[in-house]
Short mmCIF file of C-alpha atoms in Angstrom, two decimals:
data_model
loop_
_atom_site.label_atom_id
_atom_site.label_comp_id
_atom_site.label_asym_id
_atom_site.label_seq_id
_atom_site.Cartn_x
_atom_site.Cartn_y
_atom_site.Cartn_z
CA MET A 1 -34.23 -13.55 -45.00
CA GLN A 2 -32.53 -10.10 -46.00
CA PRO A 3 -28.67 -10.33 -45.44
CA GLN A 4 -28.63 -6.99 -43.63
CA LEU A 5 -30.68 -8.36 -40.82
CA LEU A 6 -28.35 -11.08 -40.12
CA PRO A 7 -26.08 -8.99 -37.98
CA LEU A 8 -29.00 -7.57 -36.00
CA ILE A 9 -30.22 -10.92 -35.40
CA GLY A 10 -26.81 -12.25 -34.40
CA ALA A 11 -26.24 -9.47 -31.87
CA ALA A 12 -29.57 -10.03 -30.24
CA ALA A 13 -29.03 -13.70 -30.15
CA PHE A 14 -25.67 -12.91 -28.42
CA ALA A 15 -27.15 -10.54 -25.96
CA ALA A 16 -29.78 -13.04 -25.10
CA SER A 17 -27.24 -15.54 -24.53
CA LEU A 18 -25.32 -13.52 -22.07
CA LEU A 19 -28.70 -12.85 -19.98
CA ALA A 20 -29.37 -16.41 -20.19
CA GLN A 21 -26.07 -17.63 -18.77
CA ALA A 22 -25.67 -19.07 -15.36
CA PRO A 23 -26.02 -16.95 -12.45
CA ILE A 24 -22.37 -15.44 -11.19
CA PRO A 25 -21.22 -17.11 -8.22
CA ALA A 26 -21.34 -14.54 -5.36
CA LEU A 27 -18.29 -13.34 -3.51
CA SER A 28 -18.17 -14.60 0.03
CA ASP A 29 -17.24 -12.04 2.87
CA ALA A 30 -13.99 -14.30 3.27
CA SER A 31 -13.13 -13.93 -0.32
CA PHE A 32 -13.65 -10.23 -0.45
CA ARG A 33 -11.28 -9.65 2.30
CA ALA A 34 -8.74 -12.24 0.83
CA LEU A 35 -8.75 -10.62 -2.59
CA HIS A 36 -8.74 -6.96 -1.35
CA ALA A 37 -5.47 -7.80 0.84
CA GLN A 38 -4.03 -9.59 -2.13
CA VAL A 39 -4.49 -6.76 -4.75
CA VAL A 40 -4.29 -3.53 -2.94
CA PRO A 41 -0.63 -2.81 -2.57
CA GLN A 42 0.42 -3.13 1.24
CA ALA A 43 3.55 -1.01 0.84
CA CYS A 44 4.63 1.50 -1.86
CA GLU A 45 6.78 0.77 -4.62
CA THR A 46 9.93 2.70 -5.17
CA TRP A 47 8.34 4.97 -7.88
CA GLU A 48 5.49 5.83 -5.65
CA THR A 49 7.82 7.37 -3.22
CA ILE A 50 8.92 10.08 -5.71
CA PRO A 51 7.17 13.35 -5.36
CA TRP A 52 5.67 13.49 -8.70
CA ARG A 53 4.34 16.95 -9.75
CA VAL A 54 1.13 16.72 -11.92
CA ASP A 55 0.97 20.46 -12.85
CA LEU A 56 3.71 21.08 -15.56
CA LEU A 57 3.78 25.05 -15.30
CA ALA A 58 4.12 24.75 -11.58
CA ALA A 59 6.98 22.33 -12.09
CA VAL A 60 8.86 24.73 -14.40
CA ARG A 61 8.50 27.60 -12.09
CA GLU A 62 9.84 25.26 -9.07
CA ALA A 63 12.67 24.14 -11.37
CA GLU A 64 13.60 27.89 -12.45
CA ALA A 65 13.64 29.01 -8.74
CA THR A 66 15.56 25.88 -7.64
CA GLY A 67 18.04 25.52 -10.44
CA ARG A 68 17.13 21.80 -11.01
CA PRO A 69 16.33 20.25 -14.44
CA LEU A 70 12.85 18.89 -15.09
CA PHE A 71 12.12 15.07 -15.49
CA LEU A 72 9.19 14.32 -17.31
CA TRP A 73 7.51 11.03 -17.47
CA THR A 74 4.87 11.16 -19.78
CA MET A 75 2.51 8.19 -20.93
CA ASN A 76 -0.61 7.54 -22.99
CA GLY A 77 -2.85 7.25 -19.77
CA HIS A 78 -1.39 8.93 -16.89
CA PRO A 79 1.89 7.31 -15.37
CA LEU A 80 0.39 7.51 -11.73
CA GLY A 81 -3.06 6.47 -12.89
CA CYS A 82 -4.24 4.26 -15.64
CA THR A 83 -1.33 3.00 -18.27
CA MET B 1 18.31 11.37 -7.36
CA LEU B 2 15.21 12.42 -8.63
CA ARG B 3 13.88 13.88 -5.36
CA GLU B 4 17.03 15.98 -4.87
CA ASP B 5 18.50 16.95 -8.18
CA TYR B 6 15.42 17.02 -10.27
CA VAL B 7 11.87 18.49 -10.49
CA PRO B 8 10.00 15.18 -11.40
CA VAL B 9 6.53 15.45 -13.41
CA ALA B 10 4.11 12.78 -14.40
CA LEU B 11 1.96 13.60 -17.24
CA ASP B 12 -0.75 12.17 -19.35
CA VAL B 13 0.18 13.04 -23.02
CA TRP B 14 -3.39 12.92 -24.22
CA TYR B 15 -3.93 16.05 -22.36
CA GLU B 16 -0.65 17.82 -23.15
CA GLU B 17 -0.85 17.09 -26.63
CA ARG B 18 -4.10 18.70 -27.06
CA ARG B 19 -4.54 21.41 -24.71
CA GLN B 20 -4.36 25.00 -26.43
CA ASP B 21 -2.80 26.91 -23.43
CA GLU B 22 0.71 27.90 -22.24
CA ALA B 23 1.35 24.49 -20.74
CA GLY B 24 0.48 22.77 -23.88
CA ALA B 25 2.65 24.89 -25.93
CA PHE B 26 5.59 24.36 -23.54
CA TYR B 27 5.18 20.70 -23.58
CA ARG B 28 4.92 20.31 -27.39
CA ALA B 29 7.96 22.65 -28.12
CA LEU B 30 10.02 20.54 -25.64
CA VAL B 31 9.15 17.21 -26.87
CA ALA B 32 9.36 18.24 -30.52
CA GLN B 33 13.23 18.54 -29.94
CA ARG B 34 13.51 14.77 -29.25
CA GLU B 35 15.60 13.12 -31.95
CA GLY B 36 13.74 10.65 -33.99
CA LEU B 37 10.12 11.82 -32.68
CA ARG B 38 8.08 11.18 -35.79
CA ALA B 39 5.27 13.48 -36.40
CA GLY B 40 1.86 11.95 -35.42
CA HIS B 41 3.32 9.59 -33.24
CA THR B 42 2.99 9.32 -29.53
CA THR B 43 5.06 11.58 -27.43
CA GLN B 44 5.23 9.37 -24.38
CA GLY B 45 8.51 8.82 -22.95
CA PHE B 46 11.06 10.21 -20.70
CA TYR B 47 12.37 13.75 -20.89
CA VAL B 48 15.25 15.84 -19.10
CA ALA B 49 14.90 19.61 -19.72
CA ARG B 50 15.92 22.88 -18.53
CA PRO B 51 13.12 25.16 -17.09
CA ASP B 52 13.47 27.10 -20.28
CA GLY B 53 12.21 24.56 -22.33
CA HIS B 54 15.49 23.33 -23.68
CA LEU B 55 15.49 19.47 -24.10
CA LEU B 56 18.64 17.85 -22.66
CA ARG B 57 17.51 14.36 -23.58
CA GLY B 58 14.22 12.59 -24.55
CA TRP B 59 13.81 9.01 -24.98
CA ASN B 60 11.03 6.25 -24.97
CA ASN B 61 12.53 3.17 -23.64
CA ARG B 62 11.83 1.46 -20.26
CA ASP B 63 15.58 -0.04 -19.85
CA PRO B 64 16.05 0.71 -15.96
CA ASP B 65 19.88 0.82 -16.61
CA LYS B 66 19.61 3.65 -19.36
CA LEU B 67 17.31 5.49 -17.25
CA ALA B 68 19.59 5.46 -14.44
CA ARG B 69 22.64 6.38 -16.48
CA TRP B 70 21.18 9.45 -18.18
CA LEU B 71 19.69 10.82 -14.96
CA ARG B 72 23.10 10.62 -13.46
CA GLU B 73 24.69 12.37 -16.69
CA HIS B 74 22.27 15.29 -16.68
CA ARG B 75 21.41 15.89 -12.95
CA LYS B 76 24.04 18.94 -12.86
CA ALA B 77 23.28 20.13 -16.50
CA SER B 78 20.66 22.71 -15.51
CA GLU B 79 22.82 25.85 -16.08
CA PRO B 80 20.98 28.99 -16.96
CA ALA B 81 19.96 29.05 -20.67
CA ASP B 82 21.90 31.57 -22.97
CA GLU B 83 18.54 32.58 -24.04
CA ARG B 84 14.99 32.17 -23.21
CA THR B 85 13.26 30.02 -25.66
CA THR B 86 9.94 28.51 -24.61
CA ALA B 87 9.55 29.35 -20.86
CA PRO B 88 5.99 29.97 -19.97
CA ALA B 89 4.65 32.92 -18.44
CA ALA B 90 3.84 32.88 -14.72
CA ALA B 91 0.28 33.43 -15.11
CA THR B 92 -1.80 31.80 -18.05
CA GLU B 93 -5.25 31.03 -19.23
CA VAL B 94 -5.97 27.38 -18.88
CA ASP B 95 -7.76 25.26 -21.80
CA ARG B 96 -10.83 24.25 -19.80
CA ARG B 97 -11.57 21.73 -22.19
CA PHE B 98 -8.68 19.52 -20.96
CA ALA B 99 -8.72 20.43 -17.35
CA ARG B 100 -10.17 17.80 -15.15
CA ARG B 101 -11.19 18.58 -11.56
CA LEU B 102 -12.73 16.52 -8.90
CA PRO B 103 -16.37 17.74 -8.75
CA GLU B 104 -17.38 19.65 -5.62
CA GLY B 105 -17.78 17.40 -2.68
CA ALA B 106 -16.67 14.19 -4.61
CA VAL B 107 -14.35 11.84 -3.00
CA VAL B 108 -11.74 9.52 -4.91
CA ALA B 109 -10.96 5.84 -4.61
CA ASP B 110 -7.85 4.20 -5.67
CA VAL B 111 -8.53 1.43 -8.05
CA PHE B 112 -6.03 -1.66 -8.48
CA THR B 113 -6.37 -4.46 -10.91
CA ARG B 114 -4.39 -7.66 -11.16
CA ILE B 115 -4.67 -10.94 -13.04
CA THR B 116 -4.59 -13.45 -10.36
CA ASP B 117 -5.37 -16.65 -12.31
CA ALA B 118 -4.45 -17.44 -15.90
CA GLU B 119 -3.19 -19.83 -18.21
CA TRP B 120 -0.19 -18.26 -19.66
CA PRO B 121 1.57 -19.21 -22.78
CA ALA B 122 5.18 -19.94 -22.73
CA ARG B 123 7.18 -16.83 -22.29
CA ASP B 124 8.78 -15.13 -25.32
CA ARG B 125 9.56 -11.68 -24.41
CA GLY B 126 12.01 -11.96 -21.34
CA TRP B 127 11.74 -9.51 -18.71
CA MET B 128 8.70 -7.71 -20.43
CA ASP B 129 6.51 -10.76 -19.93
CA GLU B 130 7.87 -11.29 -16.39
CA ALA B 131 6.99 -7.66 -15.63
CA MET B 132 3.34 -7.39 -17.18
CA ARG B 133 2.11 -10.94 -15.88
CA LYS B 134 2.65 -9.63 -12.22
CA ALA B 135 1.67 -5.83 -12.91
CA THR B 136 -0.78 -4.09 -10.92
CA GLY B 137 -3.01 -1.58 -13.01
CA ARG B 138 -3.91 1.46 -11.44
CA ASP B 139 -6.74 4.20 -11.88
CA HIS B 140 -8.93 6.50 -9.84
CA LEU B 141 -12.65 6.31 -9.14
CA TRP B 142 -14.59 9.53 -8.63
CA ILE B 143 -17.64 9.17 -6.38
CA THR B 144 -19.76 12.13 -6.45
CA ALA B 145 -21.46 14.22 -3.52
CA GLU B 146 -25.05 13.05 -4.63
CA GLU B 147 -23.85 9.47 -4.71
CA ILE B 148 -22.37 9.80 -1.42
CA ALA B 149 -25.71 11.12 -0.14
CA ALA B 150 -27.40 8.05 -1.71
CA LEU B 151 -24.95 5.86 -0.04
CA ALA B 152 -25.89 7.17 3.23
CA ARG B 153 -29.47 6.34 2.68
CA ARG B 154 -28.20 2.90 1.98
CA GLU B 155 -28.77 2.98 -1.71
CA VAL B 156 -26.60 2.50 -4.59
CA PRO B 157 -27.11 5.08 -7.42
CA ALA B 158 -27.24 3.58 -10.77
CA THR B 159 -24.59 6.17 -12.15
CA LEU B 160 -22.14 4.64 -9.77
CA ALA B 161 -22.82 1.13 -10.43
CA ARG B 162 -22.55 1.83 -14.16
CA ARG B 163 -19.49 3.95 -13.79
CA ILE B 164 -17.63 1.12 -11.96
CA ALA B 165 -18.78 -1.43 -14.48
CA ARG B 166 -18.29 0.32 -17.74
CA PHE B 167 -15.03 2.21 -16.55
CA HIS B 168 -13.27 0.29 -14.00
CA LEU B 169 -13.93 -3.69 -14.70
CA VAL B 170 -11.15 -3.32 -17.18
CA ASP B 171 -7.93 -4.90 -17.57
CA ASP B 172 -5.46 -2.10 -17.43
CA THR B 173 -2.57 -4.39 -16.27
CA ARG B 174 -0.67 -4.05 -19.58
CA GLY B 175 -1.47 -0.61 -20.69
CA GLU B 176 -4.49 1.53 -21.71
CA PRO B 177 -7.60 -0.43 -21.87
CA PRO B 178 -10.56 0.02 -23.87
CA MET B 179 -13.53 1.02 -21.76
CA TRP B 180 -16.96 -0.63 -21.84
CA ARG B 181 -19.25 1.20 -24.42
CA GLN B 182 -23.06 1.88 -23.37
CA GLY B 183 -24.26 -1.10 -25.23
CA GLU B 184 -21.64 -3.49 -24.04
CA LEU B 185 -23.09 -3.29 -20.27
CA ALA B 186 -25.45 -6.13 -20.52
CA GLU B 187 -26.29 -6.15 -16.74
CA VAL B 188 -25.00 -4.55 -13.57
CA ALA B 189 -26.58 -4.93 -10.06
CA LEU B 190 -25.24 -3.70 -6.84
CA ALA B 191 -27.04 -3.13 -3.78
CA PHE B 192 -26.71 -3.19 -0.01
CA GLU B 193 -27.22 -6.42 1.87
CA PRO B 194 -29.90 -6.40 4.77
CA ILE B 195 -28.31 -5.47 7.85
CA ALA B 196 -27.21 -8.71 9.84
CA ASP B 197 -26.29 -6.93 12.93
CA GLY B 198 -25.45 -3.43 14.20
CA THR B 199 -21.72 -4.22 14.50
CA ALA B 200 -20.60 -4.90 10.70
CA PRO B 201 -20.32 -2.31 8.10
CA PRO B 202 -22.99 -1.94 5.54
CA ALA B 203 -22.06 -4.53 2.78
CA LEU B 204 -22.28 -4.16 -0.73
CA ALA B 205 -22.99 -7.36 -3.16
CA GLY B 206 -23.69 -7.52 -6.87
CA HIS B 207 -22.61 -8.65 -10.23
CA ALA B 208 -21.81 -7.26 -13.48
CA ARG B 209 -22.03 -8.85 -17.23
CA LEU B 210 -20.31 -6.91 -19.88
CA ALA B 211 -19.06 -7.90 -23.53
CA THR B 212 -18.33 -6.55 -26.84
CA GLY B 213 -20.73 -7.24 -29.80
CA ASP B 214 -18.48 -10.14 -31.16
CA GLY B 215 -17.96 -11.46 -27.79
CA LYS B 216 -14.16 -11.57 -28.03
CA ARG B 217 -13.85 -9.16 -24.78
CA ARG B 218 -16.29 -10.07 -22.01
CA CYS B 219 -16.36 -9.88 -18.34
CA GLU B 220 -18.47 -11.36 -15.76
CA ALA B 221 -17.97 -10.06 -12.38
CA ALA B 222 -18.87 -10.63 -8.70
CA LEU B 223 -18.77 -7.69 -6.55
CA ARG B 224 -18.65 -7.29 -2.90
CA GLY B 225 -17.80 -4.20 -0.68
CA GLU B 226 -18.18 -2.42 2.57
CA VAL B 227 -19.12 1.18 2.93
CA ALA B 228 -18.85 3.59 5.77
CA ILE B 229 -20.24 7.15 6.26
CA ASP B 230 -19.52 9.06 9.44
CA GLU B 231 -22.06 11.29 11.42
CA ASN B 232 -21.19 14.41 9.25
CA GLY B 233 -22.13 12.52 5.89
CA ARG B 234 -18.70 12.05 4.97
CA LEU B 235 -17.73 8.89 3.13
CA VAL B 236 -14.92 7.23 5.34
CA ARG B 237 -14.77 3.75 3.81
CA PHE B 238 -15.44 2.41 0.37
CA ASP B 239 -13.79 -0.85 -0.03
CA LEU B 240 -14.85 -2.83 -3.11
CA VAL B 241 -13.73 -6.11 -4.86
CA ALA B 242 -14.79 -7.30 -8.25
CA ARG B 243 -13.83 -10.82 -9.21
CA CYS B 244 -14.01 -10.87 -12.90
CA ALA B 245 -14.11 -13.99 -15.24
CA PHE B 246 -12.30 -11.96 -18.01
CA ALA B 247 -11.46 -12.63 -21.79
CA GLY B 248 -10.16 -10.76 -24.47
CA GLU B 249 -7.73 -7.54 -24.94
CA GLY B 250 -7.44 -4.19 -26.25
CA GLU B 251 -5.51 -2.47 -29.05
CA PHE B 252 -3.00 -0.97 -26.55
CA THR B 253 -3.34 -4.25 -23.87
CA PRO B 254 -2.11 -7.02 -26.18
CA HIS B 255 -0.66 -10.39 -24.79
CA ALA B 256 -3.54 -11.01 -22.70
CA PRO B 257 -3.69 -14.77 -21.41
CA PRO B 258 -5.73 -17.07 -23.75
CA GLY B 259 -9.41 -17.99 -22.99
CA THR B 260 -10.92 -16.73 -19.74
CA PHE B 261 -8.71 -15.47 -16.94
CA THR B 262 -9.37 -14.16 -13.49
CA LEU B 263 -8.90 -10.31 -13.11
CA VAL B 264 -9.59 -8.97 -9.62
CA VAL B 265 -10.37 -5.29 -9.27
CA ALA B 266 -10.04 -3.76 -5.91
CA MET B 267 -10.90 -0.27 -4.59
CA ARG B 268 -10.34 1.61 -1.32
CA LEU B 269 -10.70 5.34 -0.58
CA ALA B 270 -7.44 7.34 -1.84
CA PRO B 271 -5.08 8.62 0.99
CA PRO B 272 -4.46 12.26 0.41
CA ASP B 273 -1.01 11.67 -1.10
CA GLY B 274 -1.32 13.85 -4.33
CA GLN B 275 -1.65 11.12 -6.80
CA ASP B 276 -5.55 11.21 -6.11
CA ARG B 277 -5.17 14.66 -8.17
CA VAL B 278 -4.90 12.28 -11.32
CA PRO B 279 -8.54 11.98 -12.97
CA PRO B 280 -9.59 8.53 -13.73
CA GLN B 281 -8.56 7.45 -17.25
CA ALA B 282 -11.98 7.59 -18.41
CA ALA B 283 -12.56 11.05 -17.61
CA ARG B 284 -11.06 12.01 -20.81
CA ASP B 285 -14.86 11.93 -21.52
CA LEU B 286 -15.99 13.65 -18.35
CA ASP B 287 -19.62 13.97 -19.26
CA GLU B 288 -19.92 10.30 -20.23
CA TYR B 289 -17.82 9.24 -17.25
CA LEU B 290 -19.91 11.04 -14.86
CA ARG B 291 -23.21 10.09 -16.21
CA ALA B 292 -22.34 6.37 -17.11
CA ARG B 293 -25.39 5.85 -19.23
#
């Protein structure tokens, strides 16, 4: 067997093993409701109560007009979304 | 203090570092003043600056005491600058390559992620471990007008099912997660259940399997949800849960629990609080996000 075929065969076998796996247990209606209530925050955290601006230039103009400094919170991935 | 004494801004550096417009130039000139910032390294962090672009302090440290101390120190420091250096013009041309706008007629769902069951190793990083293990990941799901019309017909579009699987069944509780590539989606099924009676909201059920080629990162998810559309065709409810048997981590999401752990992804329609203006993480590649092949 040619060595370069081995990775392809391995990948195909792995994909086939995925599809051959046992069925995923379904979520019951009760579990759905319980998990939704558990994971969706029921109250805002402190940082969420801050009126964050997401438009930098609009924020700069607001800072100029009100005489306040800018506070930037910057992340790889939006701080208010996926970080 | 942030509300009254500052104009607080939250930004994704991926966009700000790249955009070739006034906002991008302002951002880059501002962060370049940060002491110790190395070229080619991330500019993420905290910055206090005057509106003319003069940096008063910049740092990349999550110590809450340091944050509070420096916010107190600088809150009165916004005297007018001696000379304007990098202040942007009022009207500017936006670099459309890095502008993300919700498609016409689309709606936004909040996406929350949490590890609910895991065999965590002994703690070794103090408060960081404590915070990360209890953390809730956050993102947004965009549902297009065409997809809403299909949901109204009790059909789940393949684009929506694949988008949920590839871009939202991810472990973002410790940082930026790797999204699933097209070939890593082995299977996704999401459909309306038969109507049991006329009183319950229409229920969705399904499952998904995803894995990297080497099998080091994988996800098997059971999905269930409820959808409601009003008489005007507006999506007024989109509650969805994915219970994932998850394994593995990404380059920017280290310290996952060893072995398989339970990751729960829960969605609901976003309230109109402004944070829904933040695009989905995977919308950096907008075409791929929407087409979700």
